[in-house]
PDB file of N, CA and C in Angstrom:
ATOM      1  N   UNK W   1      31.752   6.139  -3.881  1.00 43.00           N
ATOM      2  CA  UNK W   1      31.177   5.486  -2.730  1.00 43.00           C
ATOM      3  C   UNK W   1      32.304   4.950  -1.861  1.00 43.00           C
ATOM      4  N   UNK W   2      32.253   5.241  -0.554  1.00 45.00           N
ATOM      5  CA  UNK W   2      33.354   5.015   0.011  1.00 45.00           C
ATOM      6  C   UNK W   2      32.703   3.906   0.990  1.00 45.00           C
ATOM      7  N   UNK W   3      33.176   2.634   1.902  1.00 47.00           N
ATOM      8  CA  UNK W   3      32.957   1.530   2.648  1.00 47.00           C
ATOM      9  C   UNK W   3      33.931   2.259   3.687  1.00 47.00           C
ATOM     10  N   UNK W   4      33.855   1.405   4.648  1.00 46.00           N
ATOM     11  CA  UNK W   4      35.199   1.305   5.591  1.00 46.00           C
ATOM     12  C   UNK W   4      34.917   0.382   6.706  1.00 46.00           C
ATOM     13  N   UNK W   5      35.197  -0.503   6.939  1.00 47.00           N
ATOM     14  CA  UNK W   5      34.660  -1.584   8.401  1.00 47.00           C
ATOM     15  C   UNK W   5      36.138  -1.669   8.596  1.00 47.00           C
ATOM     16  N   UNK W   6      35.767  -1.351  10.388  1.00 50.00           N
ATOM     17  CA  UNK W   6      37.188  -1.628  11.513  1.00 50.00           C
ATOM     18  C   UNK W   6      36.442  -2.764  11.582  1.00 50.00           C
ATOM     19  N   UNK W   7      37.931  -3.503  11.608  1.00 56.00           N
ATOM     20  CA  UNK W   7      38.223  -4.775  12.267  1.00 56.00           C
ATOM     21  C   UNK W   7      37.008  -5.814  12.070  1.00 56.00           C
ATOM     22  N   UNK W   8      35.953  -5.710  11.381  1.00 55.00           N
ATOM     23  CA  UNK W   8      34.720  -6.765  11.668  1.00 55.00           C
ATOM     24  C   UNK W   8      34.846  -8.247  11.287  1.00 55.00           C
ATOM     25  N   UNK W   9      36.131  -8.495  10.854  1.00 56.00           N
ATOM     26  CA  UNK W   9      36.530  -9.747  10.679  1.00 56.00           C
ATOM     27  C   UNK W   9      36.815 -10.321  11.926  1.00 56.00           C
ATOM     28  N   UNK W  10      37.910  -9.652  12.503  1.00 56.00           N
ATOM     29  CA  UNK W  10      38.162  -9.749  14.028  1.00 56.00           C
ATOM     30  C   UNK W  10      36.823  -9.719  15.121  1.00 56.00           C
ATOM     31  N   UNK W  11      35.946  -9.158  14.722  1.00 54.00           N
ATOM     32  CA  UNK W  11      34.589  -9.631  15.642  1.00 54.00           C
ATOM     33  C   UNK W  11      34.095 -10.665  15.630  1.00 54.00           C
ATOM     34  N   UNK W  12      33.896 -11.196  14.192  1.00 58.00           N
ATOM     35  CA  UNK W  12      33.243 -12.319  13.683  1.00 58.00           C
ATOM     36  C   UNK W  12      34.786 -13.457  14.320  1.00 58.00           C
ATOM     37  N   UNK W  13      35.626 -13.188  14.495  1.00 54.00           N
ATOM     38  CA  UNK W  13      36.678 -14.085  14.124  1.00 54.00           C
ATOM     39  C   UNK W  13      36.435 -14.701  16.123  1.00 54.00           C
ATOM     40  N   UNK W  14      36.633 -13.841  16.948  1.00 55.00           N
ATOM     41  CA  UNK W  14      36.534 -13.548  18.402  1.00 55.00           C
ATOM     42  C   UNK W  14      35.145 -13.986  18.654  1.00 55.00           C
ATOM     43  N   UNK W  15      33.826 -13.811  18.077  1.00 54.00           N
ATOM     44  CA  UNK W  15      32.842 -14.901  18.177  1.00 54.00           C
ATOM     45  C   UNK W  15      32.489 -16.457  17.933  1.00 54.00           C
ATOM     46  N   UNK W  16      33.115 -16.210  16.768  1.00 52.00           N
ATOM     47  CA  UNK W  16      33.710 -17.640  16.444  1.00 52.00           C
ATOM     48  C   UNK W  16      34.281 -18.618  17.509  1.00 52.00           C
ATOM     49  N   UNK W  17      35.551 -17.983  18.049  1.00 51.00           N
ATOM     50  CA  UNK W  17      36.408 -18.233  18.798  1.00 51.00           C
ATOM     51  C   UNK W  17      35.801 -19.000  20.381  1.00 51.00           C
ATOM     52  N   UNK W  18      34.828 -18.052  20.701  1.00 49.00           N
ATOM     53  CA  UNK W  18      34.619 -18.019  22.547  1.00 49.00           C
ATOM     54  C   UNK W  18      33.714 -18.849  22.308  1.00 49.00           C
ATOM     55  N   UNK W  19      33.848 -19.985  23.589  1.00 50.00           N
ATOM     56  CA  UNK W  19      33.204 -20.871  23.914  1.00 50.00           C
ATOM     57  C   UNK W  19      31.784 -20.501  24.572  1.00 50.00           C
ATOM     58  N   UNK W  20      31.957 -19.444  25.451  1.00 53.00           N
ATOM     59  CA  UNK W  20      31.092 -19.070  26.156  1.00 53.00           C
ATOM     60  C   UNK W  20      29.882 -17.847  25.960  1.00 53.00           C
ATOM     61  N   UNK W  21      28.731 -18.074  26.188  1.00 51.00           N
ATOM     62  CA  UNK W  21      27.644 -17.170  25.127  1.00 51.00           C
ATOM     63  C   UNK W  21      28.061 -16.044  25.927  1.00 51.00           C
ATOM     64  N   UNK W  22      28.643 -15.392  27.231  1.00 53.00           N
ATOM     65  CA  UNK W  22      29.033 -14.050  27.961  1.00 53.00           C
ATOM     66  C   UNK W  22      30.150 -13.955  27.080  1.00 53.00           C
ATOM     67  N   UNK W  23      30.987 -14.818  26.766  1.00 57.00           N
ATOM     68  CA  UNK W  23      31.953 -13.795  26.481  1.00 57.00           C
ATOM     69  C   UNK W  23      31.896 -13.127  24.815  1.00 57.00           C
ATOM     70  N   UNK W  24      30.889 -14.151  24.615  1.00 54.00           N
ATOM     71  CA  UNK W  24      30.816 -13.718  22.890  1.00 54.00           C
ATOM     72  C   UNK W  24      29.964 -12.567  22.943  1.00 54.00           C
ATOM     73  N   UNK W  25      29.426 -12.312  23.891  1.00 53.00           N
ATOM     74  CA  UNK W  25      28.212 -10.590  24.467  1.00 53.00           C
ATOM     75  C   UNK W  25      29.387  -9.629  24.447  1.00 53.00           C
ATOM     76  N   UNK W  26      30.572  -9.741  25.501  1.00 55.00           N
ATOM     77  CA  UNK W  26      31.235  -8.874  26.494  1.00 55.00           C
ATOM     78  C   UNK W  26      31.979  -8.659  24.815  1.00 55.00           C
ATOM     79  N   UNK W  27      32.590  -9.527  24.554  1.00 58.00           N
ATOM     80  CA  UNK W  27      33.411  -9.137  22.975  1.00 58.00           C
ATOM     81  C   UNK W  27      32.997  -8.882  21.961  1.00 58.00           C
ATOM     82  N   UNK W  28      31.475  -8.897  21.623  1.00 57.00           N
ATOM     83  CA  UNK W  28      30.905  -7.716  20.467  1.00 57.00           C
ATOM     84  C   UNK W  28      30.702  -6.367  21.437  1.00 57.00           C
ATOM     85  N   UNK W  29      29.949  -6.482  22.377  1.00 59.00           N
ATOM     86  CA  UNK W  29      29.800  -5.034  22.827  1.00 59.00           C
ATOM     87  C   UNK W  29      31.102  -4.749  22.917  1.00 59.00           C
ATOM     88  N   UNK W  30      32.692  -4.989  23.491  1.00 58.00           N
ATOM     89  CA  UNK W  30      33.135  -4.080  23.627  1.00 58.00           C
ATOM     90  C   UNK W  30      34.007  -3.610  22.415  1.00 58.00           C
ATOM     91  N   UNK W  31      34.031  -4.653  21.841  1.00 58.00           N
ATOM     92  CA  UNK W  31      34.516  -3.984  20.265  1.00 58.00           C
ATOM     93  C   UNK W  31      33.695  -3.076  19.420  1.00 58.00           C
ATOM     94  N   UNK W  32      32.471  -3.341  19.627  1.00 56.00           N
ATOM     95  CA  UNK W  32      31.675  -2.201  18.736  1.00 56.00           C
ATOM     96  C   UNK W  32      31.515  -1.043  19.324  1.00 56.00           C
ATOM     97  N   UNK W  33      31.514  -0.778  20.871  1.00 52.00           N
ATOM     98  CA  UNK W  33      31.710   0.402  21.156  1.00 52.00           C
ATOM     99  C   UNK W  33      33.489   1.034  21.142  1.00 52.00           C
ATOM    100  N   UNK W  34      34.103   0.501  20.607  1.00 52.00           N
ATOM    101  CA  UNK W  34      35.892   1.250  20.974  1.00 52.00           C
ATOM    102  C   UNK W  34      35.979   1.226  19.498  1.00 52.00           C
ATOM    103  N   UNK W  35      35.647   0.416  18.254  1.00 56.00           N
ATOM    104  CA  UNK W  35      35.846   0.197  16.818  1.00 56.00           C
ATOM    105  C   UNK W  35      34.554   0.533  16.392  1.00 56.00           C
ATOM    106  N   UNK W  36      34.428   1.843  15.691  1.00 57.00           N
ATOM    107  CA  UNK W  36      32.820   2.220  14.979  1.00 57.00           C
ATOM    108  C   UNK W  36      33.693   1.744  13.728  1.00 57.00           C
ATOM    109  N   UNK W  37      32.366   0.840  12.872  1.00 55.00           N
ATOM    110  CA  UNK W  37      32.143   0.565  11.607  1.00 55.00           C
ATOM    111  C   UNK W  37      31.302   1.516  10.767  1.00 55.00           C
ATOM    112  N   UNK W  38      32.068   2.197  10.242  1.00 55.00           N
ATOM    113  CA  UNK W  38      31.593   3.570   9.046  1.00 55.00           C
ATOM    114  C   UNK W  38      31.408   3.322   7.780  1.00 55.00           C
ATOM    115  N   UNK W  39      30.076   3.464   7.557  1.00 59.00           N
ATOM    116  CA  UNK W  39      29.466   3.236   6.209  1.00 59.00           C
ATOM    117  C   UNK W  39      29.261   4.940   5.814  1.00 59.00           C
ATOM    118  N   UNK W  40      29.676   4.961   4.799  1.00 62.00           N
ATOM    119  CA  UNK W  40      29.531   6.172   4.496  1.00 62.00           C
ATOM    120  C   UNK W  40      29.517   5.995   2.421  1.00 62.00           C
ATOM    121  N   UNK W  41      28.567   7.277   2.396  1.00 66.00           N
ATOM    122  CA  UNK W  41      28.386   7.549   0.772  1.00 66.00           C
ATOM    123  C   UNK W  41      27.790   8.431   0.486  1.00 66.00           C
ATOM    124  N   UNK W  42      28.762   8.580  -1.060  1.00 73.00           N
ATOM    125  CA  UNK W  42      29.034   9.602  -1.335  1.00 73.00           C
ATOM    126  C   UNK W  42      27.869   9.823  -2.806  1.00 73.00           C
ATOM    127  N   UNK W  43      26.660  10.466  -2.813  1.00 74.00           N
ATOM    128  CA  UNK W  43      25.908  10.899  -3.768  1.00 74.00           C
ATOM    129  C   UNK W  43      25.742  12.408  -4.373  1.00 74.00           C
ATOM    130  N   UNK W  44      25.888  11.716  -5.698  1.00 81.00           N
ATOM    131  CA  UNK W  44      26.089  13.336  -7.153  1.00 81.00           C
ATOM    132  C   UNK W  44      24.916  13.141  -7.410  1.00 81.00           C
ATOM    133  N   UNK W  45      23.769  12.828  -7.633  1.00 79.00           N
ATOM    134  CA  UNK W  45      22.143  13.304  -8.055  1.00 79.00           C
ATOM    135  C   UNK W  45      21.435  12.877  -7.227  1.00 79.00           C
ATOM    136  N   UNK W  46      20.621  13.848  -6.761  1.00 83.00           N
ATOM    137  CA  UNK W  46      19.496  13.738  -5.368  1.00 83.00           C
ATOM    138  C   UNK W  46      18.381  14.040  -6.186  1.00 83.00           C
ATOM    139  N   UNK W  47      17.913  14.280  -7.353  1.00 90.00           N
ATOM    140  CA  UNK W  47      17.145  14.369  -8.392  1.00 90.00           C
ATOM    141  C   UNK W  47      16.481  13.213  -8.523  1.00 90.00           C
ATOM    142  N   UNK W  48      15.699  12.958  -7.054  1.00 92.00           N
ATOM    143  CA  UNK W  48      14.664  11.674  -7.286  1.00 92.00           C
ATOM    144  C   UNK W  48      13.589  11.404  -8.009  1.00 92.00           C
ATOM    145  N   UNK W  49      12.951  12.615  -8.160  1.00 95.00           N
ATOM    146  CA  UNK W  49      11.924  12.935  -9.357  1.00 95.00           C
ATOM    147  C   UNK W  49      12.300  12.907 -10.950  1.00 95.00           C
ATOM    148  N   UNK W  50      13.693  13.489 -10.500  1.00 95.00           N
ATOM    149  CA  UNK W  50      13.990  13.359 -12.552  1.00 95.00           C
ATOM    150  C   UNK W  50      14.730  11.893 -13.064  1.00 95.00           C
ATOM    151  N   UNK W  51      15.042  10.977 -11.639  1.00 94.00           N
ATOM    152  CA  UNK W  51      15.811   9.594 -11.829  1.00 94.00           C
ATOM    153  C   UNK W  51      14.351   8.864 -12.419  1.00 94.00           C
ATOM    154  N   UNK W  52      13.275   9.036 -11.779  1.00 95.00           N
ATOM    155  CA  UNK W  52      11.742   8.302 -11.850  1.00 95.00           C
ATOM    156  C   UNK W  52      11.684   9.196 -13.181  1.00 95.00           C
ATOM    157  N   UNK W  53      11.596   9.964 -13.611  1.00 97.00           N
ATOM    158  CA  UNK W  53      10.768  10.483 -14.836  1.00 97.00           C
ATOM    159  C   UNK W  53      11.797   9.670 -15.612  1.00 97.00           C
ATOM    160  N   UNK W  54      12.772   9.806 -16.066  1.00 96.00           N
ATOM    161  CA  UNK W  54      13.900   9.393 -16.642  1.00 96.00           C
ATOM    162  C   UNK W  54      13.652   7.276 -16.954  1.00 96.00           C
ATOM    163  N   UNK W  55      13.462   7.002 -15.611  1.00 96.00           N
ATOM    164  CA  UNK W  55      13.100   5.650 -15.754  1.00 96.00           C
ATOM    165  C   UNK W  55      11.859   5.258 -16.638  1.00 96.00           C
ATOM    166  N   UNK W  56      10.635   6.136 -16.377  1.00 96.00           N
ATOM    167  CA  UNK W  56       9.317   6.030 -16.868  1.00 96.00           C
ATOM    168  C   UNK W  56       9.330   5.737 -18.559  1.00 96.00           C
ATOM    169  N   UNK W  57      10.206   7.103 -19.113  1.00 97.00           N
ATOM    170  CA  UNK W  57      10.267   7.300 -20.100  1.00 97.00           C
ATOM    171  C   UNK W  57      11.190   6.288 -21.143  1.00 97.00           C
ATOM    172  N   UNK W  58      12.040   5.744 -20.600  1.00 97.00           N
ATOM    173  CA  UNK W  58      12.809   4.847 -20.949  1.00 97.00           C
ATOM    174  C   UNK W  58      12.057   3.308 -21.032  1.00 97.00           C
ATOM    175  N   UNK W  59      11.085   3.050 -20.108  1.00 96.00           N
ATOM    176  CA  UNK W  59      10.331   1.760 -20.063  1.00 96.00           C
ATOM    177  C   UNK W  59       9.536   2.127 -21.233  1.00 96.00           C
ATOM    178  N   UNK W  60       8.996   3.431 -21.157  1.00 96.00           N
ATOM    179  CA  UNK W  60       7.741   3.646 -22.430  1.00 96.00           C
ATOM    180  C   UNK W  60       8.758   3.463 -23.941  1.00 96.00           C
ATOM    181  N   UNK W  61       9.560   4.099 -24.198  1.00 97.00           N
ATOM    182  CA  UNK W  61      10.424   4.124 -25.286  1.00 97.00           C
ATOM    183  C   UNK W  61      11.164   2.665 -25.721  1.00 97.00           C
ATOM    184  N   UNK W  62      11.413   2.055 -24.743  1.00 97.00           N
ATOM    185  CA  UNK W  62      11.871   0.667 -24.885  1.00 97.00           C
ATOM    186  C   UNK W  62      11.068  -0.451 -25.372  1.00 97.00           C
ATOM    187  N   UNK W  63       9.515  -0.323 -25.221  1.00 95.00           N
ATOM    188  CA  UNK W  63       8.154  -0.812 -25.618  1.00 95.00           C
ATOM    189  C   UNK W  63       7.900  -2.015 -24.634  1.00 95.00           C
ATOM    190  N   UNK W  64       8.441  -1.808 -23.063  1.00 96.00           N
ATOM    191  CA  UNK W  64       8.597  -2.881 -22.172  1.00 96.00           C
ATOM    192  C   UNK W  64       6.919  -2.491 -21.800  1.00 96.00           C
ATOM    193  N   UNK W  65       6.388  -0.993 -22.133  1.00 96.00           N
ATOM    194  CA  UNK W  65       5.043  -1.056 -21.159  1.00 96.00           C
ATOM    195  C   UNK W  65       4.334  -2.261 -21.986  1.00 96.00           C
ATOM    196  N   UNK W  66       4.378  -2.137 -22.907  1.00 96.00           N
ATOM    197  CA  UNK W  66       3.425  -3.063 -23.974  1.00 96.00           C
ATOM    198  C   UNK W  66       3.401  -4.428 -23.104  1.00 96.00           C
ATOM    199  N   UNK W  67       4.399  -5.104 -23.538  1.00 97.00           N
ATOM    200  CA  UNK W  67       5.259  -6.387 -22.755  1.00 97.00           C
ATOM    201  C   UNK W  67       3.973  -6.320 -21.263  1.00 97.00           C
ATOM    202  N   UNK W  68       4.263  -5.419 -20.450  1.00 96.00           N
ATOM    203  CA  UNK W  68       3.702  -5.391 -19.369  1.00 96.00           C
ATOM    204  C   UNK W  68       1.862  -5.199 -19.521  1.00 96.00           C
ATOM    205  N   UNK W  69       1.770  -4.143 -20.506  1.00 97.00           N
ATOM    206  CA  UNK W  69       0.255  -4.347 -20.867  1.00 97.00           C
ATOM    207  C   UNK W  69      -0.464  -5.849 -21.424  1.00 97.00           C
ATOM    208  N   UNK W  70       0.087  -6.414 -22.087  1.00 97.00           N
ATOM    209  CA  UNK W  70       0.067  -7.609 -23.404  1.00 97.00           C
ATOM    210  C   UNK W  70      -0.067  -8.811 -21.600  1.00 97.00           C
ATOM    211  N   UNK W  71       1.244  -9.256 -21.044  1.00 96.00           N
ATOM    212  CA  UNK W  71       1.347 -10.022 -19.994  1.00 96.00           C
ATOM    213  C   UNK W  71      -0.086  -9.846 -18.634  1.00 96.00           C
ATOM    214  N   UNK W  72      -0.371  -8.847 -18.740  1.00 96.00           N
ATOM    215  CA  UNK W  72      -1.557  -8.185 -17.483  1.00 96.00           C
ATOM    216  C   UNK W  72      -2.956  -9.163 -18.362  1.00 96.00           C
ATOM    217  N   UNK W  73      -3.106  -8.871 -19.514  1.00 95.00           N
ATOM    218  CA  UNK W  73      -3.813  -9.036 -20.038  1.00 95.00           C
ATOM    219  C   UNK W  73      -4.220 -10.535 -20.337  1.00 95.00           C
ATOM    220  N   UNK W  74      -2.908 -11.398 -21.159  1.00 95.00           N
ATOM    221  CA  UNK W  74      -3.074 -12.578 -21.019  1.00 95.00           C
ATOM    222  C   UNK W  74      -3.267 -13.348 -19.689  1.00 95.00           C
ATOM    223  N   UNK W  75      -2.674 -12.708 -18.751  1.00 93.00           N
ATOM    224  CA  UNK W  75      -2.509 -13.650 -17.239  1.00 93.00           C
ATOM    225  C   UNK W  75      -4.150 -13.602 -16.603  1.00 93.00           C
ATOM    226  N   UNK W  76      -4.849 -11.980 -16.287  1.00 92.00           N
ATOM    227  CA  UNK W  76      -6.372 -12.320 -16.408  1.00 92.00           C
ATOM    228  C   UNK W  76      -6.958 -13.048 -17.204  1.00 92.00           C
ATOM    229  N   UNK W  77      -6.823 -13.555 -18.403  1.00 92.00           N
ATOM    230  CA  UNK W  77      -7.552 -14.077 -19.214  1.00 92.00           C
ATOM    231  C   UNK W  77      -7.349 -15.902 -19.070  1.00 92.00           C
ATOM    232  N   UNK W  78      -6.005 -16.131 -18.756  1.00 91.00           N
ATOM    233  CA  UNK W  78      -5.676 -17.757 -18.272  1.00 91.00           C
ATOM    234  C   UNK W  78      -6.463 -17.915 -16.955  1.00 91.00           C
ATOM    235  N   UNK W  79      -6.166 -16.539 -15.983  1.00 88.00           N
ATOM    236  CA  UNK W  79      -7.038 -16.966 -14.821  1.00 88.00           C
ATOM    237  C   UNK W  79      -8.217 -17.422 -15.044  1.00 88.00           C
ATOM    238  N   UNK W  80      -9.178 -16.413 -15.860  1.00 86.00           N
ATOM    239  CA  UNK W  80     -10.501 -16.398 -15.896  1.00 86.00           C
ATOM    240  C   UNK W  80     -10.864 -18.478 -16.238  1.00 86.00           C
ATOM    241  N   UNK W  81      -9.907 -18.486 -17.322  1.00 84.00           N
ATOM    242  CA  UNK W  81     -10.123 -19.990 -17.918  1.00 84.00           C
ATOM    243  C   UNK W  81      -9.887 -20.931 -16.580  1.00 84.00           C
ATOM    244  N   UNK W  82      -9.008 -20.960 -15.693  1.00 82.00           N
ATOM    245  CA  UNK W  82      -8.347 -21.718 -14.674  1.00 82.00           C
ATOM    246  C   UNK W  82      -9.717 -21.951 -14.010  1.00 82.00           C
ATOM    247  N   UNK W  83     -10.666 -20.793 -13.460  1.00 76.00           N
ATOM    248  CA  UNK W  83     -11.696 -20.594 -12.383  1.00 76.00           C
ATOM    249  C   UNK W  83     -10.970 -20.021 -11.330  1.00 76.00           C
ATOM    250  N   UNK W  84      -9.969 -19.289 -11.272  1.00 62.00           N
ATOM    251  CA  UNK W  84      -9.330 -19.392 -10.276  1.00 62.00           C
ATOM    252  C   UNK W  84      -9.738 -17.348  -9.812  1.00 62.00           C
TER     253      UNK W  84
END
């Protein structure tokens, strides 16, 4: 995964700086148009379907569904008592 920000310290630093709400306009616009801030990244599995199957199976195997079945179950049942 690669980052890269020009100068955005120096934007923040130059807003900081100016007294005046024009010039703190005139000095983000003209720094963000002459300094592009590039976010960029870099992805090895686009396998969104097999990341989700992969997750599914791991919650079931881990016995977290239970946890989640068992919790669903008690929390309707406190409601019911609450009146709520």
């Amino acid at each position: 995964m690669t980052i890269f920000f020009s100068s955005i310290h120096e934007l923040i630093a130059q807003s900081a700086i100016s007294a005046h709400s024009g010039e703190v306009l005139s000095s983000l616009m003209g720094e963000s148009f002459r300094q592009a801030i590039v976010l960029a990244q870099q992805v090895s599995d686009t396998d969104i379907m097999g990341q989700i199957k992969n997750a599914w199976d791991n919650f079931v195997e881990s016995g977290q569904i239970w946890a989640l079945i068992i919790g669903m179950v008690l929390g309707y049942g406190f409601r019911g008592f609450r009146g709520g």
